[in-house]
Short mmCIF file of C-alpha atoms in Angstrom, two decimals:
data_model
loop_
_atom_site.label_atom_id
_atom_site.label_comp_id
_atom_site.label_asym_id
_atom_site.label_seq_id
_atom_site.Cartn_x
_atom_site.Cartn_y
_atom_site.Cartn_z
CA MET S 1 27.18 -0.32 4.64
CA LYS S 2 23.60 -0.50 3.46
CA LEU S 3 21.69 2.78 3.41
CA GLN S 4 18.75 1.18 5.25
CA THR S 5 21.08 0.55 8.17
CA THR S 6 22.37 4.09 7.87
CA ILE S 7 18.83 5.46 8.10
CA GLN S 8 18.17 3.43 11.25
CA GLU S 9 21.42 4.64 12.81
CA ILE S 10 20.70 8.27 11.96
CA LYS S 11 17.24 7.99 13.50
CA THR S 12 18.82 7.29 16.87
CA VAL S 13 20.32 10.78 16.89
CA LYS S 14 18.10 12.67 14.47
CA ALA S 15 14.32 12.79 14.82
CA TYR S 16 13.44 15.22 12.03
CA TYR S 17 14.26 15.24 8.32
CA THR S 18 13.52 17.84 5.71
CA PRO S 19 11.81 16.66 2.50
CA GLU S 20 15.10 17.24 0.68
CA GLU S 21 17.03 15.05 3.15
CA TYR S 22 14.44 12.30 2.81
CA LEU S 23 14.55 12.39 -1.00
CA GLU S 24 18.34 12.23 -0.99
CA LEU S 25 18.32 9.20 1.31
CA GLU S 26 15.45 7.53 -0.56
CA GLU S 27 17.21 7.84 -3.91
CA LYS S 28 20.06 5.66 -2.64
CA SER S 29 18.08 3.34 -0.37
CA GLU S 30 17.72 -0.36 -1.16
CA TYR S 31 14.26 -0.30 0.45
CA LYS S 32 11.25 1.98 0.19
CA ASN S 33 10.49 4.42 2.98
CA GLU S 34 7.62 6.86 3.45
CA TYR S 35 7.99 10.39 4.79
CA ARG S 36 5.49 11.74 7.33
CA ASP S 37 6.02 15.37 8.32
CA GLY S 38 9.70 14.98 9.13
CA GLU S 39 9.80 11.30 10.04
CA ILE S 40 11.07 8.48 7.82
CA ILE S 41 8.92 5.33 8.02
CA PRO S 42 10.27 2.05 6.54
CA MET S 43 7.69 0.21 4.44
CA THR S 44 6.95 -3.40 5.27
CA GLY S 45 7.46 -6.27 2.86
CA ARG S 46 4.57 -7.16 0.57
CA THR S 47 3.14 -10.56 -0.31
CA THR S 48 2.64 -11.99 -3.78
CA ASN S 49 -1.12 -11.51 -3.29
CA HIS S 50 -0.52 -7.82 -2.65
CA ASN S 51 1.54 -7.52 -5.80
CA LYS S 52 -0.90 -9.50 -7.98
CA LEU S 53 -3.93 -7.47 -6.88
CA ALA S 54 -2.23 -4.16 -7.62
CA LEU S 55 -1.04 -5.48 -10.97
CA ASN S 56 -4.47 -6.92 -11.88
CA LEU S 57 -6.12 -3.57 -11.19
CA ALA S 58 -3.46 -1.55 -13.00
CA THR S 59 -3.60 -3.88 -16.02
CA SER S 60 -7.39 -3.56 -16.28
CA LEU S 61 -7.14 0.22 -15.96
CA ASN S 62 -4.42 0.42 -18.57
CA LEU S 63 -6.41 -1.64 -21.10
CA ALA S 64 -9.58 0.38 -20.55
CA LEU S 65 -7.96 3.83 -20.51
CA ASN S 66 -5.16 3.35 -23.01
CA ASP S 67 -6.61 5.71 -25.63
CA LEU S 68 -8.02 8.24 -23.15
CA ASP S 69 -6.45 11.18 -21.35
CA TYR S 70 -5.34 9.34 -18.20
CA GLU S 71 -2.02 8.29 -16.69
CA ILE S 72 -1.72 5.14 -14.54
CA TYR S 73 1.07 4.60 -12.01
CA ILE S 74 1.84 1.59 -9.86
CA GLY S 75 4.09 1.08 -6.87
CA ASP S 76 7.28 2.98 -7.56
CA VAL S 77 5.90 6.48 -8.17
CA LYS S 78 5.74 8.65 -5.06
CA LEU S 79 2.87 10.96 -4.12
CA TRP S 80 3.48 14.27 -2.32
CA ILE S 81 0.65 15.47 -0.06
CA GLN S 82 1.41 19.10 0.60
CA ARG S 83 -1.00 19.88 3.46
CA TYR S 84 0.31 17.04 5.59
CA ARG S 85 3.91 17.06 4.31
CA GLU S 86 3.90 13.42 3.33
CA PHE S 87 5.59 11.36 0.64
CA THR S 88 3.99 7.96 0.11
CA TYR S 89 3.86 5.14 -2.45
CA PRO S 90 0.22 4.32 -3.32
CA ASP S 91 -0.28 0.88 -4.84
CA VAL S 92 -2.12 2.29 -7.87
CA MET S 93 -2.84 5.88 -8.95
CA VAL S 94 -4.83 7.29 -11.86
CA ILE S 95 -4.28 10.88 -13.00
CA GLU S 96 -6.58 12.64 -15.42
CA GLY S 97 -4.64 14.70 -17.95
CA GLU S 98 -1.03 15.57 -17.27
CA PRO S 99 0.70 14.80 -13.96
CA ILE S 100 1.61 17.75 -11.78
CA TYR S 101 5.05 17.06 -10.36
CA TYR S 102 6.64 17.94 -7.05
CA SER S 103 9.21 20.59 -7.91
CA THR S 104 11.24 19.37 -10.90
CA ASN S 105 11.18 15.75 -9.77
CA THR S 106 9.39 13.62 -12.36
CA THR S 107 9.17 10.61 -10.02
CA ILE S 108 6.80 12.41 -7.62
CA VAL S 109 3.24 13.40 -8.55
CA THR S 110 0.67 15.50 -6.68
CA ASN S 111 -2.70 15.22 -8.48
CA PRO S 112 -4.26 11.73 -8.53
CA LEU S 113 -7.94 11.35 -9.38
CA LEU S 114 -8.14 7.77 -8.07
CA ILE S 115 -5.99 5.91 -5.56
CA ALA S 116 -6.14 2.20 -4.76
CA GLU S 117 -4.48 0.47 -1.81
CA VAL S 118 -4.21 -3.27 -1.17
CA LEU S 119 -4.75 -3.78 2.55
CA SER S 120 -2.08 -5.41 4.71
CA GLN S 121 -2.35 -6.58 8.30
CA SER S 122 0.29 -4.07 9.36
CA THR S 123 -1.12 -1.03 7.52
CA LYS S 124 -4.88 -1.57 7.05
CA ASP S 125 -5.92 0.69 9.94
CA TYR S 126 -3.64 3.46 8.69
CA ASP S 127 -4.89 3.05 5.10
CA ARG S 128 -8.51 3.34 6.26
CA GLY S 129 -7.87 6.15 8.72
CA ASP S 130 -5.14 8.79 8.69
CA LYS S 131 -3.93 7.97 5.20
CA PHE S 132 -7.42 8.46 3.78
CA LEU S 133 -7.59 11.76 5.68
CA TYR S 134 -4.35 12.86 4.06
CA TYR S 135 -5.48 11.79 0.59
CA ARG S 136 -8.73 13.75 0.97
CA SER S 137 -6.73 16.99 1.14
CA ILE S 138 -5.78 16.56 -2.55
CA PRO S 139 -8.18 18.72 -4.62
CA GLU S 140 -8.22 16.37 -7.63
CA PHE S 141 -8.82 13.23 -5.55
CA LYS S 142 -12.32 11.75 -6.06
CA GLU S 143 -12.18 7.99 -5.52
CA TYR S 144 -10.47 5.64 -3.07
CA ILE S 145 -10.38 1.86 -3.49
CA LEU S 146 -9.33 -0.47 -0.64
CA ILE S 147 -8.75 -4.10 -1.60
CA ASP S 148 -8.63 -6.98 0.90
CA GLN S 149 -6.05 -9.58 -0.10
CA HIS S 150 -7.43 -12.50 1.93
CA LYS S 151 -11.06 -12.59 0.73
CA HIS S 152 -13.31 -11.09 -1.91
CA TYR S 153 -13.86 -7.69 -0.34
CA VAL S 154 -13.44 -4.18 -1.74
CA MET S 155 -14.33 -0.85 -0.15
CA GLN S 156 -15.01 2.05 -2.50
CA TYR S 157 -15.23 5.67 -1.40
CA VAL S 158 -16.51 8.19 -3.95
CA LYS S 159 -16.64 11.96 -3.49
CA ASN S 160 -19.98 13.44 -4.58
CA ASN S 161 -20.87 16.98 -5.66
CA GLU S 162 -21.54 17.97 -2.03
CA ASN S 163 -17.98 16.93 -1.05
CA GLN S 164 -19.31 13.92 0.83
CA TRP S 165 -17.52 10.59 0.64
CA LEU S 166 -19.94 7.72 -0.03
CA LEU S 167 -19.00 4.13 0.79
CA THR S 168 -19.92 1.07 -1.29
CA GLU S 169 -18.78 -2.43 -0.30
CA TYR S 170 -18.31 -5.40 -2.64
CA GLU S 171 -18.16 -8.80 -0.95
CA THR S 172 -18.62 -11.62 -3.48
CA GLU S 173 -16.71 -13.02 -6.41
CA ASP S 174 -19.58 -12.13 -8.77
CA ALA S 175 -19.76 -8.49 -7.64
CA ILE S 176 -19.00 -5.76 -10.18
CA LEU S 177 -16.83 -2.86 -9.02
CA LYS S 178 -18.12 0.29 -10.71
CA LEU S 179 -15.42 2.94 -10.74
CA ALA S 180 -17.24 6.25 -10.71
CA SER S 181 -14.42 8.65 -11.49
CA ILE S 182 -13.43 6.94 -14.75
CA ASN S 183 -16.66 5.14 -15.72
CA LEU S 184 -15.18 1.63 -15.68
CA GLN S 185 -16.66 -1.65 -14.45
CA LEU S 186 -14.47 -4.49 -13.18
CA SER S 187 -15.58 -7.85 -11.78
CA LEU S 188 -14.05 -9.02 -8.52
CA LYS S 189 -13.45 -12.35 -10.25
CA GLN S 190 -11.16 -10.54 -12.66
CA LEU S 191 -9.56 -8.42 -9.94
CA TYR S 192 -8.79 -11.49 -7.80
CA LYS S 193 -7.56 -13.67 -10.66
CA LYS S 194 -4.84 -16.11 -9.48
CA ILE S 195 -5.08 -14.93 -5.86
CA ASN S 196 -4.32 -17.62 -3.27
CA PHE S 197 -6.37 -16.89 -0.16
CA LEU S 198 -4.36 -19.42 1.83
CA GLU S 199 -1.21 -17.34 1.45
CA GLN S 200 0.43 -16.31 4.71
CA ILE S 201 -0.97 -13.11 6.16
CA GLU S 202 1.21 -10.07 5.58
#
């Protein structure tokens, strides 16, 4: 029996999971699931556009930061948000210096400087709303990038010295995304390389 089915069956009789129970189930699961304060949330499937955009960004970051004191993670590394008791899988994370791990688990980090999410139809409201609220509770977190996968459009939130989050929007192929937390510039043309805007909406 697949573990994903097992999770669904358990949820009919069990509404709350401890972080330890979630991690045990997730280790054996064939599919990714998030954890939100006791609840296990299956993640939806992702399009090729989603995957390409995350990879394009991570590749550009890796090339630019390769010799500097940063770590870049994509997709499979979990983030633990202590205040809101949440495990999630950001599309791309950048950590300055050494990662701070959750307990002794080296697959779960807690201290990203920058997080990027590729927006999906099913999760875009959550990514812009509650998820951003949860991310803002992380002391090291200073920059949030939201990438639309169906047109040239990027939202950038940067935390200033007064702890205010300032929004900049980029809406054309020729626009230059200026990442403030790591002093890197990236053209949307480069970010959206090989993206098919006619791809079925996720």
